[in-house]
Short mmCIF file of C-alpha atoms and ligand atoms in Angstrom, two decimals:
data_model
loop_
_atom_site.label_atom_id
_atom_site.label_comp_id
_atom_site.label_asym_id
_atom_site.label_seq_id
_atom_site.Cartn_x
_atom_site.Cartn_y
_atom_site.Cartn_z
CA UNK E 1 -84.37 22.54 142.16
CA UNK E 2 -88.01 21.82 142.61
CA UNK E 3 -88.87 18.05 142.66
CA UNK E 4 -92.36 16.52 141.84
CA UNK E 5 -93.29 12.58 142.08
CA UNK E 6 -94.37 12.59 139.02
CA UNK E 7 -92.87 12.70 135.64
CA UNK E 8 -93.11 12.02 132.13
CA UNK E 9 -89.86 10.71 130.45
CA UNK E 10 -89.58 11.34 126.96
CA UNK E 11 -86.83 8.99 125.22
CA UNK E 12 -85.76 11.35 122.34
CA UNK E 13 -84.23 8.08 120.39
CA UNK E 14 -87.32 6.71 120.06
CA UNK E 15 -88.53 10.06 118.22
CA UNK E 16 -85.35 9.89 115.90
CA UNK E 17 -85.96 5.98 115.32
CA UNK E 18 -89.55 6.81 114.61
CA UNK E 19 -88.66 9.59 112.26
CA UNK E 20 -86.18 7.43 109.80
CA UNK E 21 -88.84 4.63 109.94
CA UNK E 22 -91.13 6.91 108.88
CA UNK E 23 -89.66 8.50 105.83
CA UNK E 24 -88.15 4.22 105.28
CA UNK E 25 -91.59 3.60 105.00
CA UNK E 26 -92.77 5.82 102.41
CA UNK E 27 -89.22 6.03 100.76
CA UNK E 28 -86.78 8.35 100.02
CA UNK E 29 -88.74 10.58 96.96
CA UNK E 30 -91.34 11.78 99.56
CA UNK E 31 -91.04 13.75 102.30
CA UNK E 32 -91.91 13.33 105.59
CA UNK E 33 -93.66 16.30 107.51
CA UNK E 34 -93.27 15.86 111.03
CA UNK E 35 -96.42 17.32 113.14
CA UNK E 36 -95.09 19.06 116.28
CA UNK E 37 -99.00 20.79 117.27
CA UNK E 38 -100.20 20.75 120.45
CA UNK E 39 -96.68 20.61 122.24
CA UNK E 40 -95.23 17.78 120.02
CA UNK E 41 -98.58 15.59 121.52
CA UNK E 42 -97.02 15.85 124.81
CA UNK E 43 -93.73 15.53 124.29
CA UNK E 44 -92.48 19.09 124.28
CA UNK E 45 -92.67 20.96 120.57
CA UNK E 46 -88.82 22.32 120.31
CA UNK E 47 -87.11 19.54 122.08
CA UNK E 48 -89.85 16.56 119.64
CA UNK E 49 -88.66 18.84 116.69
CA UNK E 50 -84.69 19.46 117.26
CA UNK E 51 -84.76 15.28 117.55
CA UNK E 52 -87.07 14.94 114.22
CA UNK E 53 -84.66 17.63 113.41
CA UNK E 54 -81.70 15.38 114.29
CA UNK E 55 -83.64 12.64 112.29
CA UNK E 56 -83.69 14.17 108.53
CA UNK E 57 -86.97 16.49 108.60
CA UNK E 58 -86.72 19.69 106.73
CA UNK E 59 -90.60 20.46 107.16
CA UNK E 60 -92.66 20.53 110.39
CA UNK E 61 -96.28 20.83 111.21
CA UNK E 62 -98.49 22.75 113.65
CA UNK E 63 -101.42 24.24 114.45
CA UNK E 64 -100.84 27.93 114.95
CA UNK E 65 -98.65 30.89 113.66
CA UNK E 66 -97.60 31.37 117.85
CA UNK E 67 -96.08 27.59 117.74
CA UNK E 68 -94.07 28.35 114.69
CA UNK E 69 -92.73 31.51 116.02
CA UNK E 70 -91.27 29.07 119.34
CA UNK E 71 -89.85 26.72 116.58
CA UNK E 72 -88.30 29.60 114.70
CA UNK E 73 -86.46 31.41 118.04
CA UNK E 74 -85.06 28.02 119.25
CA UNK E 75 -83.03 27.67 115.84
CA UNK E 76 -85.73 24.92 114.25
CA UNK E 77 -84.82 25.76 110.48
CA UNK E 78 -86.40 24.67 107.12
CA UNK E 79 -89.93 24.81 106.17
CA UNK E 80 -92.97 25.64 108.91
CA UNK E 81 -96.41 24.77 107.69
CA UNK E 82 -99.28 26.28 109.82
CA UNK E 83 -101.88 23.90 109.77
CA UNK E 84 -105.03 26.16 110.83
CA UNK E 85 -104.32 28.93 108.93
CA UNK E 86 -103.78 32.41 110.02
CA UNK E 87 -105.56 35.50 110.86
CA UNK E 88 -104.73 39.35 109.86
CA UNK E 89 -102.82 39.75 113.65
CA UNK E 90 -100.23 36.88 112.01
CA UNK E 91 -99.24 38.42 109.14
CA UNK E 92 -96.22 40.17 110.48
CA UNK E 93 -95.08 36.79 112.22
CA UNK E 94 -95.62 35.01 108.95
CA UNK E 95 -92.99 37.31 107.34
CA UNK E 96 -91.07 37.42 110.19
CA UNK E 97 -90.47 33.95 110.62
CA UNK E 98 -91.18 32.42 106.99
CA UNK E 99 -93.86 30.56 108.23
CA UNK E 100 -95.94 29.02 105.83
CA UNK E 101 -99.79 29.39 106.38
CA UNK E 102 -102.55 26.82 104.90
CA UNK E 103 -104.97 28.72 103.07
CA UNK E 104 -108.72 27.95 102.32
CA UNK E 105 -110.56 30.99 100.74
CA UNK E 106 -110.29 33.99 98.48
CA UNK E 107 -110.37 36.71 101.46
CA UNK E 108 -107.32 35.16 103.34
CA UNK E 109 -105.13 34.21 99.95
CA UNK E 110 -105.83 38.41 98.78
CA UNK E 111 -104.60 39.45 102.34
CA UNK E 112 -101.73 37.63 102.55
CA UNK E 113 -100.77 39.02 99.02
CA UNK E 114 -101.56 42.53 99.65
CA UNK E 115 -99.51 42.00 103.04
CA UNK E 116 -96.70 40.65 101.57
CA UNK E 117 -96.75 42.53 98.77
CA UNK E 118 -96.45 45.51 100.27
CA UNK E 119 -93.66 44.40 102.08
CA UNK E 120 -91.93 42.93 98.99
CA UNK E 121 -91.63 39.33 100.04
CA UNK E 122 -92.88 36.33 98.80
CA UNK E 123 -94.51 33.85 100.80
CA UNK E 124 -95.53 30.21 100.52
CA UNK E 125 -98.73 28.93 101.17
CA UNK E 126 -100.27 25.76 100.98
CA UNK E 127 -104.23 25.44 99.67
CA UNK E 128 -106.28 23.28 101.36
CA UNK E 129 -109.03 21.09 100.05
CA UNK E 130 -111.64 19.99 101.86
CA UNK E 131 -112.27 16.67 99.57
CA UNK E 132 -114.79 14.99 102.78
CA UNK E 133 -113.34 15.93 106.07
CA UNK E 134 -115.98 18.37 106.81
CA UNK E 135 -113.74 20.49 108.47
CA UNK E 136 -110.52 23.40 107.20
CA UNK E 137 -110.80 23.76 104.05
CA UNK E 138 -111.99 25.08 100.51
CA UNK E 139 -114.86 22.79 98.90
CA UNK E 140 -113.96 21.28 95.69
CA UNK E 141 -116.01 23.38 93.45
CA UNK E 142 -114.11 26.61 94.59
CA UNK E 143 -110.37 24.78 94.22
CA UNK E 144 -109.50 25.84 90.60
CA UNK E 145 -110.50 29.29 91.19
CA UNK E 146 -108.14 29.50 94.26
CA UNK E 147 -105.19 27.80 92.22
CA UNK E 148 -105.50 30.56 89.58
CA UNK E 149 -105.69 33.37 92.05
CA UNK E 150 -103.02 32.12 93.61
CA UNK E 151 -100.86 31.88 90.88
CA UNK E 152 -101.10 35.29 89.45
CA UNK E 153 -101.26 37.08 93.06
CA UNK E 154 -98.34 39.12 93.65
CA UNK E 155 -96.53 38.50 97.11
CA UNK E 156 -97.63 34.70 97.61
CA UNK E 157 -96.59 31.42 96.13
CA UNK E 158 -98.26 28.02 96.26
CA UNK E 159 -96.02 25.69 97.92
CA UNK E 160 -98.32 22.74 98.54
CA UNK E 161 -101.98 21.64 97.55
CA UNK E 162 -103.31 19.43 100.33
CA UNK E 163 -106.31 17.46 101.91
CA UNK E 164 -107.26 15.91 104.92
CA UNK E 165 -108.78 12.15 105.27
CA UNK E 166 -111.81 11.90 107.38
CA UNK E 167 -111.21 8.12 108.42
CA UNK E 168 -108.05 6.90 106.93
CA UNK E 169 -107.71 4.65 110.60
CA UNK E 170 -110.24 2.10 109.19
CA UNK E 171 -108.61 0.59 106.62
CA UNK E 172 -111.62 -1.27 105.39
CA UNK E 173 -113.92 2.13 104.64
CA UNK E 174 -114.09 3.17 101.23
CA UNK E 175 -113.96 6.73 102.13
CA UNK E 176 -110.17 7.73 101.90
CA UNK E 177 -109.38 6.29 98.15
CA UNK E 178 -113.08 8.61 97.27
CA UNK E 179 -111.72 11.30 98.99
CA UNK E 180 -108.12 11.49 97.54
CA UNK E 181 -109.88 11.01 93.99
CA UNK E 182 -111.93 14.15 94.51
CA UNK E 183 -108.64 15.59 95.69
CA UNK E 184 -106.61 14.69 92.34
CA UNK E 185 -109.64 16.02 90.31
CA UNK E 186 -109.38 19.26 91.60
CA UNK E 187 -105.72 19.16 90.50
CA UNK E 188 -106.77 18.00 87.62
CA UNK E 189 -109.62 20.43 86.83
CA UNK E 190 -106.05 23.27 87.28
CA UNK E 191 -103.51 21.71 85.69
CA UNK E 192 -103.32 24.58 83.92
CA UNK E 193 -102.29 26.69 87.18
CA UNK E 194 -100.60 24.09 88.99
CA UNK E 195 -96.97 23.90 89.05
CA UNK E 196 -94.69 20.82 88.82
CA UNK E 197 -93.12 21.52 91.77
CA UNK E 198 -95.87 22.44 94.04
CA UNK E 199 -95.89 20.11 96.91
CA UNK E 200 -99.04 17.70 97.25
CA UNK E 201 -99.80 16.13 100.49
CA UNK E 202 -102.98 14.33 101.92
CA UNK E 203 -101.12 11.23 103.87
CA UNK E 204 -101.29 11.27 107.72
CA UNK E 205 -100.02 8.35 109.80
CA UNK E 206 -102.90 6.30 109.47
CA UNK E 207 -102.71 6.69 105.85
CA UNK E 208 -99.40 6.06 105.52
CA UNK E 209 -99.62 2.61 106.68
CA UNK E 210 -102.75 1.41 104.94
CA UNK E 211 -103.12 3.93 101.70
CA UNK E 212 -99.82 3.76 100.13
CA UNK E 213 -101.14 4.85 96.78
CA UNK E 214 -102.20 8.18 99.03
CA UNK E 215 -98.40 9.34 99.58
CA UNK E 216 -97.77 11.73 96.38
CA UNK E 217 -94.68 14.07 97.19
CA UNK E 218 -95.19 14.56 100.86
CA UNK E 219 -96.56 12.92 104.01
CA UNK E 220 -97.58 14.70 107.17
CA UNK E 221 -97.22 12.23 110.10
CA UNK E 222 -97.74 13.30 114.07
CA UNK E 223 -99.05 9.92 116.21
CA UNK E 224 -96.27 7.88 114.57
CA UNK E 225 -93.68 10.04 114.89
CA UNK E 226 -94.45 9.76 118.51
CA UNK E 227 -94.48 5.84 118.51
CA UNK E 228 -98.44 4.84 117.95
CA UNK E 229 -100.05 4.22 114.82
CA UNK E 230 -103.93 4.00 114.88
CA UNK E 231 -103.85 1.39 111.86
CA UNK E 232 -101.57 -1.07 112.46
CA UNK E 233 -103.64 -3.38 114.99
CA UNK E 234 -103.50 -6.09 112.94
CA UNK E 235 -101.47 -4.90 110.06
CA UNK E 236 -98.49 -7.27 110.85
CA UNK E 237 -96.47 -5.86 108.63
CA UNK E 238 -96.48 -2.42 110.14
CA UNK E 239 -97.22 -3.27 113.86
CA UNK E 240 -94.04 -3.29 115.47
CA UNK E 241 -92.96 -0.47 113.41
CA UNK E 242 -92.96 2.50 116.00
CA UNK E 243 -91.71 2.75 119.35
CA UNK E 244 -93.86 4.76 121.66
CA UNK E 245 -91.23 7.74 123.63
CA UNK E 246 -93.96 8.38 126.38
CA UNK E 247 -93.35 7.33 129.49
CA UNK E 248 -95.13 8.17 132.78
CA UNK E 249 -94.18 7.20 136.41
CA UNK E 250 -94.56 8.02 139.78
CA UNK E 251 -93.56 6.67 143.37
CA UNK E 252 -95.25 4.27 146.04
CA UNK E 253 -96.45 7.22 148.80
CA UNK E 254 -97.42 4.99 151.82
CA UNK E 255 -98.40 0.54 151.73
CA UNK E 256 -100.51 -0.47 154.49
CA UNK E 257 -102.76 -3.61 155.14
CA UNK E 258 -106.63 -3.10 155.72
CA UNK E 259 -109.00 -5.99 156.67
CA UNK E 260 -111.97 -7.10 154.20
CA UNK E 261 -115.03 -5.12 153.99
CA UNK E 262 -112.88 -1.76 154.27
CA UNK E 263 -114.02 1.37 151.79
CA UNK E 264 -111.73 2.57 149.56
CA UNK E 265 -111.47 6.28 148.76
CA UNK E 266 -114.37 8.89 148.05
CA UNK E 267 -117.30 7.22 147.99
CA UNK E 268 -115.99 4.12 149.00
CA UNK E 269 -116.97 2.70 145.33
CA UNK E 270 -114.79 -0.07 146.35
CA UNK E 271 -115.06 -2.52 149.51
CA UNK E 272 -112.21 -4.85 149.93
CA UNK E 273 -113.32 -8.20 149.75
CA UNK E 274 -110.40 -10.08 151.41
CA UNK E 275 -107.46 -8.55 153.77
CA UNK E 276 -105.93 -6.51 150.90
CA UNK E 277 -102.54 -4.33 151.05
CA UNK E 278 -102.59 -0.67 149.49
CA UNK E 279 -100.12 1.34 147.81
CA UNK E 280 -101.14 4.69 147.89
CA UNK E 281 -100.22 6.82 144.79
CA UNK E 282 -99.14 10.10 144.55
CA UNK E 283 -101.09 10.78 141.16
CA UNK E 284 -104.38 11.84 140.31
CA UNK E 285 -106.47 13.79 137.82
CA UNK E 286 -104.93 16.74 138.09
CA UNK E 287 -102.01 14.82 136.95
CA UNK E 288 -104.08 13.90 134.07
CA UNK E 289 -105.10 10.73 135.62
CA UNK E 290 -108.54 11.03 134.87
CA UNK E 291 -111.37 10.12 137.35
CA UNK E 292 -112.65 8.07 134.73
CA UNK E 293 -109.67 5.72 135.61
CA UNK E 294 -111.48 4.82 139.18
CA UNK E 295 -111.81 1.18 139.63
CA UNK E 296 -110.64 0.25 135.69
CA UNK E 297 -107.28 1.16 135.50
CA UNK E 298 -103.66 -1.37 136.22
CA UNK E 299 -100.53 0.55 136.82
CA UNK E 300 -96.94 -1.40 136.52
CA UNK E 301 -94.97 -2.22 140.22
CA UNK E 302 -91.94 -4.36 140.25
CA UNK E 303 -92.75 -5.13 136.59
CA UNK E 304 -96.64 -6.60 137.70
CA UNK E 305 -100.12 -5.05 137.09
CA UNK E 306 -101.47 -3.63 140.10
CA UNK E 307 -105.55 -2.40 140.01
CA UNK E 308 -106.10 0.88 140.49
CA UNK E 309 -109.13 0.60 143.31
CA UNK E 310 -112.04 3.35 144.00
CA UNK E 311 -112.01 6.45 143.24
CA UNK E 312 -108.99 8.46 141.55
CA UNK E 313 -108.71 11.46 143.45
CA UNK E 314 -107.21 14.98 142.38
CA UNK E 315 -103.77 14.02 143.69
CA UNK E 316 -103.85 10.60 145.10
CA UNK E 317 -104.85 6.93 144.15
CA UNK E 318 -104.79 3.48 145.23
CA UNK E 319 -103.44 0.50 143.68
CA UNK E 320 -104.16 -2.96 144.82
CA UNK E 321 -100.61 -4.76 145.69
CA UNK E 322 -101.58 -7.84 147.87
CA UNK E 323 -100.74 -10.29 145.60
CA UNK E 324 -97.51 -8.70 144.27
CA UNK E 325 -94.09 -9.29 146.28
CA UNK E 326 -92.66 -6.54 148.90
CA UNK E 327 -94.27 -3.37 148.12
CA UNK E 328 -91.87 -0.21 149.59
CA UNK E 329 -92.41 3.35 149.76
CA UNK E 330 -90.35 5.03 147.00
CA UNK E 331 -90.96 2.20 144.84
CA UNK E 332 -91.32 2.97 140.75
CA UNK E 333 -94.84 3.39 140.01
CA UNK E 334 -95.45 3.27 135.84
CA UNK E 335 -99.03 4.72 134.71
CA UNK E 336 -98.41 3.99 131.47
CA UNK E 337 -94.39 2.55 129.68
CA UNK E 338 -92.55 -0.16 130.22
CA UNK E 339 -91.06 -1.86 133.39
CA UNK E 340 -89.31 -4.73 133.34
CA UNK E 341 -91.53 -7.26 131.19
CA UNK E 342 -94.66 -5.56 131.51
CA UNK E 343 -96.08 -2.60 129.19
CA UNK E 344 -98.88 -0.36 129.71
CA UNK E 345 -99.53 1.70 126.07
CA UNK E 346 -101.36 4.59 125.37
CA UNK E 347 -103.83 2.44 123.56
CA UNK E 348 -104.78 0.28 126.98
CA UNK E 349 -104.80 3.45 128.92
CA UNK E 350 -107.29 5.20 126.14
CA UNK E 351 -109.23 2.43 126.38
CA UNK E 352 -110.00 2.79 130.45
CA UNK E 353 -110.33 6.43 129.33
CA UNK E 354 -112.85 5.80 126.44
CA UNK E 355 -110.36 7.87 124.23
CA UNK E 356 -107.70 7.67 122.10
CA UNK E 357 -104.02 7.32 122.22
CA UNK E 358 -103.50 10.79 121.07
CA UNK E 359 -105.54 12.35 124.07
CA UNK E 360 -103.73 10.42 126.25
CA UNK E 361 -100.35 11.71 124.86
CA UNK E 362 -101.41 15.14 125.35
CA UNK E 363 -102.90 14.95 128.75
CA UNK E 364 -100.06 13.33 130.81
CA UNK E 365 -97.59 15.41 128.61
CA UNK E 366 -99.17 18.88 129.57
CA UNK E 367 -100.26 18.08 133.06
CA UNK E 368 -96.49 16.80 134.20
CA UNK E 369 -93.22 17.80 134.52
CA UNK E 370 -91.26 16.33 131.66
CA UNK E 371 -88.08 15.16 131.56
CA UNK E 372 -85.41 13.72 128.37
CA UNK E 373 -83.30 10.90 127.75
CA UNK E 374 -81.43 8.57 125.51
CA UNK E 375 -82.70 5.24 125.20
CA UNK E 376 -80.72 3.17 127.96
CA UNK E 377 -79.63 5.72 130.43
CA UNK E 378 -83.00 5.33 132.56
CA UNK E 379 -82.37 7.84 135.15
CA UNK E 380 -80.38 10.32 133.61
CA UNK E 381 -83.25 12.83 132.88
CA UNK E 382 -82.18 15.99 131.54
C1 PLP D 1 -102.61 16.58 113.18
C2 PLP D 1 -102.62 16.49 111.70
C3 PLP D 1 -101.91 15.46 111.04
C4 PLP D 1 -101.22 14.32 111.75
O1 PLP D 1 -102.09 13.22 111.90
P1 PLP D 1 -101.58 11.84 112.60
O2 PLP D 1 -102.79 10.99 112.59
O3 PLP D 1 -101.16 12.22 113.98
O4 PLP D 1 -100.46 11.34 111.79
C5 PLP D 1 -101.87 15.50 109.66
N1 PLP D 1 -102.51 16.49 108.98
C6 PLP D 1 -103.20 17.47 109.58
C7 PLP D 1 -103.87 18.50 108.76
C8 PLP D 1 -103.29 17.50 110.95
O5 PLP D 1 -103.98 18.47 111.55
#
């Protein structure tokens, strides 16, 4: 088997905890839609889904019809929302695989019917309103039209009505309680088309936390699932809620003691200012350590902060250890988890990065090999 220094553990209890906390939360007459896009943020689509799975949820999230197609061959069941749409090469996959497509105009809605139609299935699609985003989906003014189209269209149903919030992460703006009352008056301005039971859902995690009144009969939640929650800094009652499943580690390469006034990788952007010992890190941005890292960054050794000094290079590092006990080759390296006392989030890491958690998640989950385990067996990767 191949073997690389670097890995990213993913702790799939954490992802199950996360999930029943969730749909606690928000209570058991609304459902919880877990967002699996961009490779589960990091932590691997199928394996994030089979433990949401594990965890209760009947409906998952993502971005194209190509992800839901993965879900679909490795046995995920129940519903599959595809969050961007589709185009006409999708249709067949749609079928295929039940997927569920979100829908935002009169060209796309008539395709799918004719598509289906023609095929004599039904499928389920989910209109979405573009209530302030400025991004996906129909503007208000065109919403009843679409609800009526869609409910005499042969070949399609509407499973959900849905928006997205623009900045439901700042709890003080007064933008996502505007936004989900355009959203209900376009329901409103339907009624007449719009079925009891079709599934309305605007909440993501933010809003989940700080817009209760924004829940209606579904939620769609990705960052918390995956242990972050961009609103809870300072919400007490939420802020231990989740329990980030990211972790990323490495190994001490090579320690050595230099004198003061010695350069420190490309550019020498840092000059030792005192005899100063080294540990040289396997890790770099092609690791998804970004460059931007360079002379900002801690990473965890014996359960102490280290400083990441000069530049990050593609593959290697260096961490300041003088000051912390016995340094070794071989020794754990965490870029970002726990060890021992000390934790490193993805929120301290965005912030050296001038990004946000979510980025972070992505980055070190696509750039490294990943590897899965049960909360408490620590080095039984699987
Ligand atoms: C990604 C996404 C979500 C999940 O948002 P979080 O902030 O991660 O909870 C919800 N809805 C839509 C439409 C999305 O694209």
């Amino acid at each position: 088997m191949t073997y690389s220094l670097n890995r990213v553990e993913i702790d799939l209890s954490a992802l199950r905890a996360n999930y029943r906390r969730m749909q606690e939360i928000v209570g058991e007459r609304v459902r919880v839609m877990a967002i699996v896009k961009a490779d589960g943020y990091g932590h691997g689509m199928i394996r994030a889904a089979q433990a949401f799975s594990e965890a209760g949820a009947r409906t998952f999230g993502v971005a194209e019809a190509e992800e839901g197609v993965l879900l679909r061959e490795a046995g995920v069941e129940g519903e599959i929302v595809v969050l961007l749409g589709v185009g006409l090469r999708e249709f067949e996959d749609v079928l295929h695989y039940r997927l569920q497509p979100v829908v935002y105009d009169k060209a796309l809605l008539a395709g799918l019917s004719e598509y289906a139609h023609g095929r004599n299935v039904c499928i389920g699609v989910h209109l979405k309103v573009d209530a302030g985003m400025g991004r996906l989906g129909a503007m208000p003014e065109e919403v009843p039209g679409l609800i009526e189209m869609a409910s005499k269209l042969p070949g399609v149903f509407l499973a959900g009505i849905m928006s997205h919030f623009s900045e439901s992460d700042n709890p003080a703006s007064g933008k996502t309680m505007e936004q989900y009352r355009r959203f209900e008056g376009c329901c409103r301005a339907a009624q007449t088309f719009l079925r009891q039971d079709v599934t309305r859902h605007v909440a993501n995690t933010a809003a989940v936390v700080s817009f209760p009144e924004t829940h209606l009969d579904m939620v769609r939640s990705g960052i918390g699932l995956y242990g972050y929650c961009p609103a809870c800094d300072g919400n007490t009652a939420s802020r231990v809620t989740f329990e980030p499943a990211m972790r990323f580690a490495s190994r001490v390469s090579q320690v050595k003691d230099v004198p003061a006034g010695f350069g420190v990788s490309y550019g020498h952007t840092f000059v030792t200012s005192r005899p100063t010992r080294l540990a040289v890190l396997p890790v770099g941005y092609d690791d998804g350590y970004l460059r931007r890292l360079s002379n900002r960054a801690k990473v965890l050794i014996h359960g102490r902060r280290a400083s990441v000094l000069g530049n990050v290079c593609m593959n290697a590092c260096v961490a300041d250890v003088t000051d912390l006990p016995s340094v070794h080759p071989g020794d754990e390296v965490v870029l970002m988890g726990r060890q021992g006392a000390e934790v490193i989030d993805a929120n301290e890491v965005a912030g050296w990065m001038e990004t946000i958690s979510y980025e972070v998640l992505c980055l070190f989950g696509s750039r490294n090999r990943r590897g899965y385990r049960e909360t408490g067996s620590a080095d039984n990767l699987s």
